[in-house]
Backbone as numpy.savetxt, mean C-alpha at the origin, in Angstrom:
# Nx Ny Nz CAx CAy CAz Cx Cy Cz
-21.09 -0.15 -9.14 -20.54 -0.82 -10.30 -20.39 -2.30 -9.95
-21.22 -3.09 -10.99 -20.56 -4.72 -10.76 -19.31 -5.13 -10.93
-18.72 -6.31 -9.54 -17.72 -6.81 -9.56 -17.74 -8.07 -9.66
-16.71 -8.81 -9.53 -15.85 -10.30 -9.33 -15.09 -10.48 -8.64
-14.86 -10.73 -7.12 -13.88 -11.22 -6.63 -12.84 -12.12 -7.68
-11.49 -12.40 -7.66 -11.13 -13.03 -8.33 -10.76 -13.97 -8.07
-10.49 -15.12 -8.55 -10.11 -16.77 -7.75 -8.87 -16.65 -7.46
-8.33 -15.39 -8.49 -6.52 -15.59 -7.99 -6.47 -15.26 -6.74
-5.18 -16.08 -5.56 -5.24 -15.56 -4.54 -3.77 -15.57 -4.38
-3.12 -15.70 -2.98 -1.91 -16.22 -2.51 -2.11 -17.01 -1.25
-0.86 -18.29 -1.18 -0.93 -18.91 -0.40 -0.75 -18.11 1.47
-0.03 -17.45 1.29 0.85 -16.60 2.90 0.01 -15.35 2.85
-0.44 -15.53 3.80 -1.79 -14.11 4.45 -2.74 -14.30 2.95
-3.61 -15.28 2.58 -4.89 -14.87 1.79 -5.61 -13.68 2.39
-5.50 -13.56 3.18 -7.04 -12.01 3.73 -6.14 -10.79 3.52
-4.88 -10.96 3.59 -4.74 -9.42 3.03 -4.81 -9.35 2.16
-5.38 -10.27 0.68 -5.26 -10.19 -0.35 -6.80 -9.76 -0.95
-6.88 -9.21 -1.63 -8.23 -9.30 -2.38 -8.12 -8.48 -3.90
-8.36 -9.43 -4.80 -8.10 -9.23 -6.04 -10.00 -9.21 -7.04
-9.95 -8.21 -7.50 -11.10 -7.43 -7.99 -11.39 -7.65 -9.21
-12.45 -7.78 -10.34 -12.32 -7.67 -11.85 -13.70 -6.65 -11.48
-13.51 -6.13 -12.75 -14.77 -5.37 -13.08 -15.34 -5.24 -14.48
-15.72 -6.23 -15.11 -15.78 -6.28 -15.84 -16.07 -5.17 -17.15
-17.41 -4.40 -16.68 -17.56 -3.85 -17.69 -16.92 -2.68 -17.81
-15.65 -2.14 -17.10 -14.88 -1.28 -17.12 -13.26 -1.38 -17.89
-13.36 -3.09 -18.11 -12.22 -3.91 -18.20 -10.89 -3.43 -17.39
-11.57 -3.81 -16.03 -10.47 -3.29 -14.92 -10.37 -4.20 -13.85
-8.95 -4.29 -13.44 -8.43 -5.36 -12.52 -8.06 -4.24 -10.98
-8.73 -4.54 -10.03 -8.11 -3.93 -8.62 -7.46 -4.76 -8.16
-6.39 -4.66 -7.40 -5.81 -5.26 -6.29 -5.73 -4.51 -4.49
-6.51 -5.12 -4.10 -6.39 -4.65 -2.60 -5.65 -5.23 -1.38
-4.26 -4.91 -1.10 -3.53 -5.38 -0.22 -3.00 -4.76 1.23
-2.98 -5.71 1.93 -2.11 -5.12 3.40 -0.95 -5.85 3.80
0.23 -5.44 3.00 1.51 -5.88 3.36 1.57 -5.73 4.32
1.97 -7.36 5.19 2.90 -7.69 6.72 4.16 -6.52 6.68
3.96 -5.82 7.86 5.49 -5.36 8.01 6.43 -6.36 8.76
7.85 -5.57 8.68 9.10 -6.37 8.77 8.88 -7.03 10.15
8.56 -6.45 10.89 8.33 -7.14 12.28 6.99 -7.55 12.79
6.45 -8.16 11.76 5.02 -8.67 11.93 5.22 -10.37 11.58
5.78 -11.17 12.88 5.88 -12.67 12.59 4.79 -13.21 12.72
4.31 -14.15 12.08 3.41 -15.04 12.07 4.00 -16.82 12.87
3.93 -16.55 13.85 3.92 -18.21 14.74 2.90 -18.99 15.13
2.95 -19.92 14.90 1.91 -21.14 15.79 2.53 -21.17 16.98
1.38 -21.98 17.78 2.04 -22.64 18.93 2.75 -23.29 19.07
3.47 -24.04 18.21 4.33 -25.17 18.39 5.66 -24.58 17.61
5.65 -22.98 17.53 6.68 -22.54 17.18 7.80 -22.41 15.94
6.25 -23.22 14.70 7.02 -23.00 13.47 5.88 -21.84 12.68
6.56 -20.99 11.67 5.84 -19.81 11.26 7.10 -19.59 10.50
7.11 -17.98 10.38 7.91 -17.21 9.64 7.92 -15.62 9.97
8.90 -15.52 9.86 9.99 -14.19 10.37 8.80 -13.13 9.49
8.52 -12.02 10.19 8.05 -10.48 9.30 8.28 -10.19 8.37
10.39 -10.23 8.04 10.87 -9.91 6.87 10.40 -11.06 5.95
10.28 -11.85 5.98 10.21 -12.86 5.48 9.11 -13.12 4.68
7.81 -13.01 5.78 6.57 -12.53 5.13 6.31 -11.52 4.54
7.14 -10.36 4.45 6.89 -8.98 3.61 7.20 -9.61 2.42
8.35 -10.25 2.79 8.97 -10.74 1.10 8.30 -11.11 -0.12
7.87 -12.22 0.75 6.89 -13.00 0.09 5.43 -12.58 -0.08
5.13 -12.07 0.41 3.79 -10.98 -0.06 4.48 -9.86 -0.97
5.31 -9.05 -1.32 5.90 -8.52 -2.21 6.27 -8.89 -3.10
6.68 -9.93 -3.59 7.00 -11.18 -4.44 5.68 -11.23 -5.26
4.50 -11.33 -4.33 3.27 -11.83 -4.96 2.44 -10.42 -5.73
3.23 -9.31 -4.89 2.12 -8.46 -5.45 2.92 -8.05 -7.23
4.43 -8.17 -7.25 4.99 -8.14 -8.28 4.48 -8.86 -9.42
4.59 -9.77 -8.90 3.84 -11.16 -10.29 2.58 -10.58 -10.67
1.52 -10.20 -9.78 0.30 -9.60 -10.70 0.73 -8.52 -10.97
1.44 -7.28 -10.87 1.69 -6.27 -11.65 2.44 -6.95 -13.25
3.24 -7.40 -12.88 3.99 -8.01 -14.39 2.93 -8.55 -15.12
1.57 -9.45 -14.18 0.71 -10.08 -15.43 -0.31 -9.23 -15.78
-0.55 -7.96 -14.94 -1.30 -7.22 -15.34 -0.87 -5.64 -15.69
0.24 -5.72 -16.24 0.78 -4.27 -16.53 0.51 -3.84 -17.98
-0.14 -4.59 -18.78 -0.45 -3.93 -20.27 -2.08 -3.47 -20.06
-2.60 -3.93 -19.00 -4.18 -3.58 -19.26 -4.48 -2.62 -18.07
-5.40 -2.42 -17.79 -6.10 -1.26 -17.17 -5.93 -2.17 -15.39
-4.79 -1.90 -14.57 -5.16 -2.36 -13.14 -4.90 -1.13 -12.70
-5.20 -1.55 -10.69 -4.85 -0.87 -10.05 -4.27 -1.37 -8.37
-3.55 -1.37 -7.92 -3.26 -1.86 -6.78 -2.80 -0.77 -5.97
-3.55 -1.38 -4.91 -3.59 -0.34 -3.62 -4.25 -0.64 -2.29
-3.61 0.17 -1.34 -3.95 -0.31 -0.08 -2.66 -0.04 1.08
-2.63 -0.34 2.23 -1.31 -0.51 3.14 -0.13 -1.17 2.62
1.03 -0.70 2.29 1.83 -1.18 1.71 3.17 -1.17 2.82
2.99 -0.71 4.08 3.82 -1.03 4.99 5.61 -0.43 4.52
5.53 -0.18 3.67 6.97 0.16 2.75 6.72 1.58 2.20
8.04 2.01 2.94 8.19 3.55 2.34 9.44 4.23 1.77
9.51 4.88 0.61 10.60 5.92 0.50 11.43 6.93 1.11
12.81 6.59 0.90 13.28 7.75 1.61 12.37 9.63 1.53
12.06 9.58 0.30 11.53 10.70 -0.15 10.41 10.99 0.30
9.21 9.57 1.24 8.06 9.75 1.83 8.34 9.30 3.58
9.53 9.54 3.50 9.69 9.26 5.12 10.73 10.49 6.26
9.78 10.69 7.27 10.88 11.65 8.27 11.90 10.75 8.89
11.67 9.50 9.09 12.74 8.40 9.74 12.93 7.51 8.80
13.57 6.69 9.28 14.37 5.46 8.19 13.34 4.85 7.63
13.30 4.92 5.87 12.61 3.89 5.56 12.51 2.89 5.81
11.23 2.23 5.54 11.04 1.10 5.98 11.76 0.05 4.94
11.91 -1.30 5.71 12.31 -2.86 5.13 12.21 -3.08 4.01
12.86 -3.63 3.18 12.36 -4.05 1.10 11.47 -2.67 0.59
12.02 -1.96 1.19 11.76 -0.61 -0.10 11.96 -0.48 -1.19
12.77 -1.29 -1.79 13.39 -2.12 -3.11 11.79 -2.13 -4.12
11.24 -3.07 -3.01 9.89 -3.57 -4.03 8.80 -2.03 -4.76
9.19 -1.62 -4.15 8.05 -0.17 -4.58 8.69 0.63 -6.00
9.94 0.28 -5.95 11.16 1.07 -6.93 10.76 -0.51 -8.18
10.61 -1.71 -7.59 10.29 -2.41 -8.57 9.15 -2.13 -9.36
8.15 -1.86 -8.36 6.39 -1.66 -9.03 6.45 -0.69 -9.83
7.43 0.24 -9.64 7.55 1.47 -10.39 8.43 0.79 -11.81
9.33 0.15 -11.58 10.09 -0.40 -13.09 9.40 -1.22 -13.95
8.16 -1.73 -13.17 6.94 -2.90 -14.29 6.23 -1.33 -14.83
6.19 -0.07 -14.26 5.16 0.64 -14.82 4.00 1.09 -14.08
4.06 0.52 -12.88 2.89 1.25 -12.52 3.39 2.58 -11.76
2.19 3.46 -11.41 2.69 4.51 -11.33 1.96 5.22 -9.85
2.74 5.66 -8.72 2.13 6.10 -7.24 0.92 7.04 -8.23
0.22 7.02 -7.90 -0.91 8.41 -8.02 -0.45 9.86 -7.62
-0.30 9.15 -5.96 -0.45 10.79 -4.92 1.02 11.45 -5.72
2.04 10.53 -6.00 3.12 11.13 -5.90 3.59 11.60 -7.61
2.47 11.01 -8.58 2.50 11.80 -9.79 1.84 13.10 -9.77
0.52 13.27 -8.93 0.36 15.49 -8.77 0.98 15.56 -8.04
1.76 15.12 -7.32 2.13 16.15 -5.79 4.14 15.78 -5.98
4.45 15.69 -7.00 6.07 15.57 -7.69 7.11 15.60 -6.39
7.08 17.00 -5.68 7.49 17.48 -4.61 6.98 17.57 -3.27
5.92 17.46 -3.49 5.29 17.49 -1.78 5.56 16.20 -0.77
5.70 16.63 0.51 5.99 15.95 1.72 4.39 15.90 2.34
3.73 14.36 2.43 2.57 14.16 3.17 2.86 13.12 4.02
2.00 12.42 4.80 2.06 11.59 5.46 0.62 10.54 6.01
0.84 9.53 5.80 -0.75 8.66 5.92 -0.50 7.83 7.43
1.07 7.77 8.22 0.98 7.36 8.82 1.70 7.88 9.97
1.74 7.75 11.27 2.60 8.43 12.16 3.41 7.09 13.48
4.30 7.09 13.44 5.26 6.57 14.45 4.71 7.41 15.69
4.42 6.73 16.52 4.07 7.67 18.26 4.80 7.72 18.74
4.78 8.90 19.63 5.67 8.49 20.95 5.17 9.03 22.18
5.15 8.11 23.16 4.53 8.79 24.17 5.35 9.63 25.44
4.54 10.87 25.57 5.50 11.69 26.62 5.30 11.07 27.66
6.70 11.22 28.32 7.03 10.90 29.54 6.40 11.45 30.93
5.93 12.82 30.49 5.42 13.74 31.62 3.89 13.03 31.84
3.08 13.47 30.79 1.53 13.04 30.97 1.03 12.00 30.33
2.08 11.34 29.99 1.59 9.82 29.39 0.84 9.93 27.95
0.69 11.05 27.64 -0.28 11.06 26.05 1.01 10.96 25.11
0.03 10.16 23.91 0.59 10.29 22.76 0.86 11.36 21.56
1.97 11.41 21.01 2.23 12.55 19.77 2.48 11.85 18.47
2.40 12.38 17.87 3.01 12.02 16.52 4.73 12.42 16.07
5.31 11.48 15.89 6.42 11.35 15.81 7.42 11.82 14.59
7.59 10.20 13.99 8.15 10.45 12.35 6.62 9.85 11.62
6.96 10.76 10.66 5.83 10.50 9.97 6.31 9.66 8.54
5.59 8.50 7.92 5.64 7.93 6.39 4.56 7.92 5.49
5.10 7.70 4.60 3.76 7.68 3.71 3.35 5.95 3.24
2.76 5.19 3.83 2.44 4.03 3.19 1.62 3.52 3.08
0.84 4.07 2.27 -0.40 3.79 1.65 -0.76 4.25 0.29
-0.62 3.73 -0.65 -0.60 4.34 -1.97 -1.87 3.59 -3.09
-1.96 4.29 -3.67 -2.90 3.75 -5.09 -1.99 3.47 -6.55
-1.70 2.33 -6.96 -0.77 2.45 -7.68 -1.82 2.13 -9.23
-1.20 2.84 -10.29 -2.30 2.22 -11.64 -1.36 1.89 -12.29
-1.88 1.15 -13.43 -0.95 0.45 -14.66 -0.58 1.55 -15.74
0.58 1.61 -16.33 0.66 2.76 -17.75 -0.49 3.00 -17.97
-1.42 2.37 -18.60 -2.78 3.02 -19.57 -3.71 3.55 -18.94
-3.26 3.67 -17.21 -4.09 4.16 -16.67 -3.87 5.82 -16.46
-2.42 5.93 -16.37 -1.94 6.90 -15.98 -2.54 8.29 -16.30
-2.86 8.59 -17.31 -3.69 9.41 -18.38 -4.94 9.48 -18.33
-5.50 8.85 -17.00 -6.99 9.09 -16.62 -6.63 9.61 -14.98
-5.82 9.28 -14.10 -5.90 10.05 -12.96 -6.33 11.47 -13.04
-6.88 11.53 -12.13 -8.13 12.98 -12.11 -7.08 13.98 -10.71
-7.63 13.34 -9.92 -6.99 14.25 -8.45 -6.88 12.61 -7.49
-5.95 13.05 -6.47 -4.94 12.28 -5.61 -5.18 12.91 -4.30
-5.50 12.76 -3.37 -5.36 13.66 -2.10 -5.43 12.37 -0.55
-5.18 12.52 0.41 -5.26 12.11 1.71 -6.08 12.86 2.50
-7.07 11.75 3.54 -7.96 11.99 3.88 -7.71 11.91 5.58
-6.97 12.64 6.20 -6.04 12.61 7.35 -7.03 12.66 8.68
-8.33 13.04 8.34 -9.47 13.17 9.68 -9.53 11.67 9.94
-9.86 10.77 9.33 -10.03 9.37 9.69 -8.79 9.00 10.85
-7.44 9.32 10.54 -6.57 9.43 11.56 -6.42 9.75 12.68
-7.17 11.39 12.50 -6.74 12.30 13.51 -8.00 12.22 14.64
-8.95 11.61 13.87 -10.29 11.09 14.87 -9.90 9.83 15.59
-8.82 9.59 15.37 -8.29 8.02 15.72 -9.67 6.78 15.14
-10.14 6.90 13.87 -10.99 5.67 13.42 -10.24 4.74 12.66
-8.89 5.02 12.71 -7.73 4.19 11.95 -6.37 4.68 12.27
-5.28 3.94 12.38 -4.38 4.14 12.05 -3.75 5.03 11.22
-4.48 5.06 9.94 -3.78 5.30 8.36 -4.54 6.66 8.50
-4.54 7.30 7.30 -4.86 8.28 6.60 -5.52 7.29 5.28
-6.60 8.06 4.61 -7.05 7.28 3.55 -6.51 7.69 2.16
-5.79 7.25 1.34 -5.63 7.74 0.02 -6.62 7.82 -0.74
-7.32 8.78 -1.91 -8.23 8.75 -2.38 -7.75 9.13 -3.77
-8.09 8.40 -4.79 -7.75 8.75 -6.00 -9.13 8.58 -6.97
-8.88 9.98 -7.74 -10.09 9.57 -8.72 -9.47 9.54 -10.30
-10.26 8.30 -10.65 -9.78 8.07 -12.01 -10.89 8.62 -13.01
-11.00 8.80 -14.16 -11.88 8.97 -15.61 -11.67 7.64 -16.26
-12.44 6.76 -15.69 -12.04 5.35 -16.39 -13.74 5.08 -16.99
């Protein structure tokens, strides 16, 4: 399907940003990788900005395009570094606030509209044993989501996680996969 990168960007982390049109679908993607809380950005000369700080403000940004794009057909998704108590075995993560916001503009988790009740996980906290030095999987979160706008909601098809990419170690994450009828 033909696309458009879009000119909109943000000033703080442009590369995690990538904003999509598609025209003849009349559909807007957003593809992001929210900084987590303890992900500072410094120069050498020791001026930058704090993790929380940068989550903020990349959260900030992803809000404003949901608000400008919440009457038409979007979708935003990707690492969102931020999780729910309800998608986490350990303490949610930092400005969890913002996800409860994305949800009050209207858009709507995918995985977590079929799966109402279910406990999954896209990402794992390690820990390594003490005895033989290998790693386990720890607490597990969920942060990685596909989020769509109202008018989309009513075309989600199926929602599922794609946990081999993980468990092969070819990523970090687990992949969310959502299919729409758009």
């Amino acid at each position: 399907v033909p696309f458009e990168v879009s000119p909109e960007g943000i000033s703080n982390d442009p590369e995690r940003w990538l904003s999509l049109e598609i025209a003849n679908k009349k559909l807007r993607v957003l593809s992001v990788h929210i900084p987590g809380a303890t992900d500072s950005k410094f120069k050498a000369d020791g001026y930058g900005i704090s993790g929380e700080k940068r989550k903020e403000l990349f959260w900030n940004e992803v809000i404003k395009y949901a608000e400008k794009y919440r009457e038409g057909n979007a979708i935003i998704l990707g690492d969102f570094n931020t999780g729910l108590k309800e998608d986490a075995e350990g303490t949610p993560f930092k400005l969890s606030e913002f996800i409860l916001k994305l949800r009050n503009i209207g858009f709507v988790d995918t995985w977590r509209h079929l799966n109402p009740n279910a406990r999954d996980y896209t990402w794992y906290w390690r820990r390594k044993d003490k005895v033989d030095g290998s790693s386990h999987n720890h607490n597990g979160f969920r942060l990685d989501y596909v989020f769509v706008s109202p008018a989309l909601v009513s075309q989600i098809v199926t929602t599922h996680h794609l946990h081999d990419v993980r468990e092969r170690k070819l990523s970090y994450h687990s992949i969310v996969m959502a299919d729409l009828n758009v």
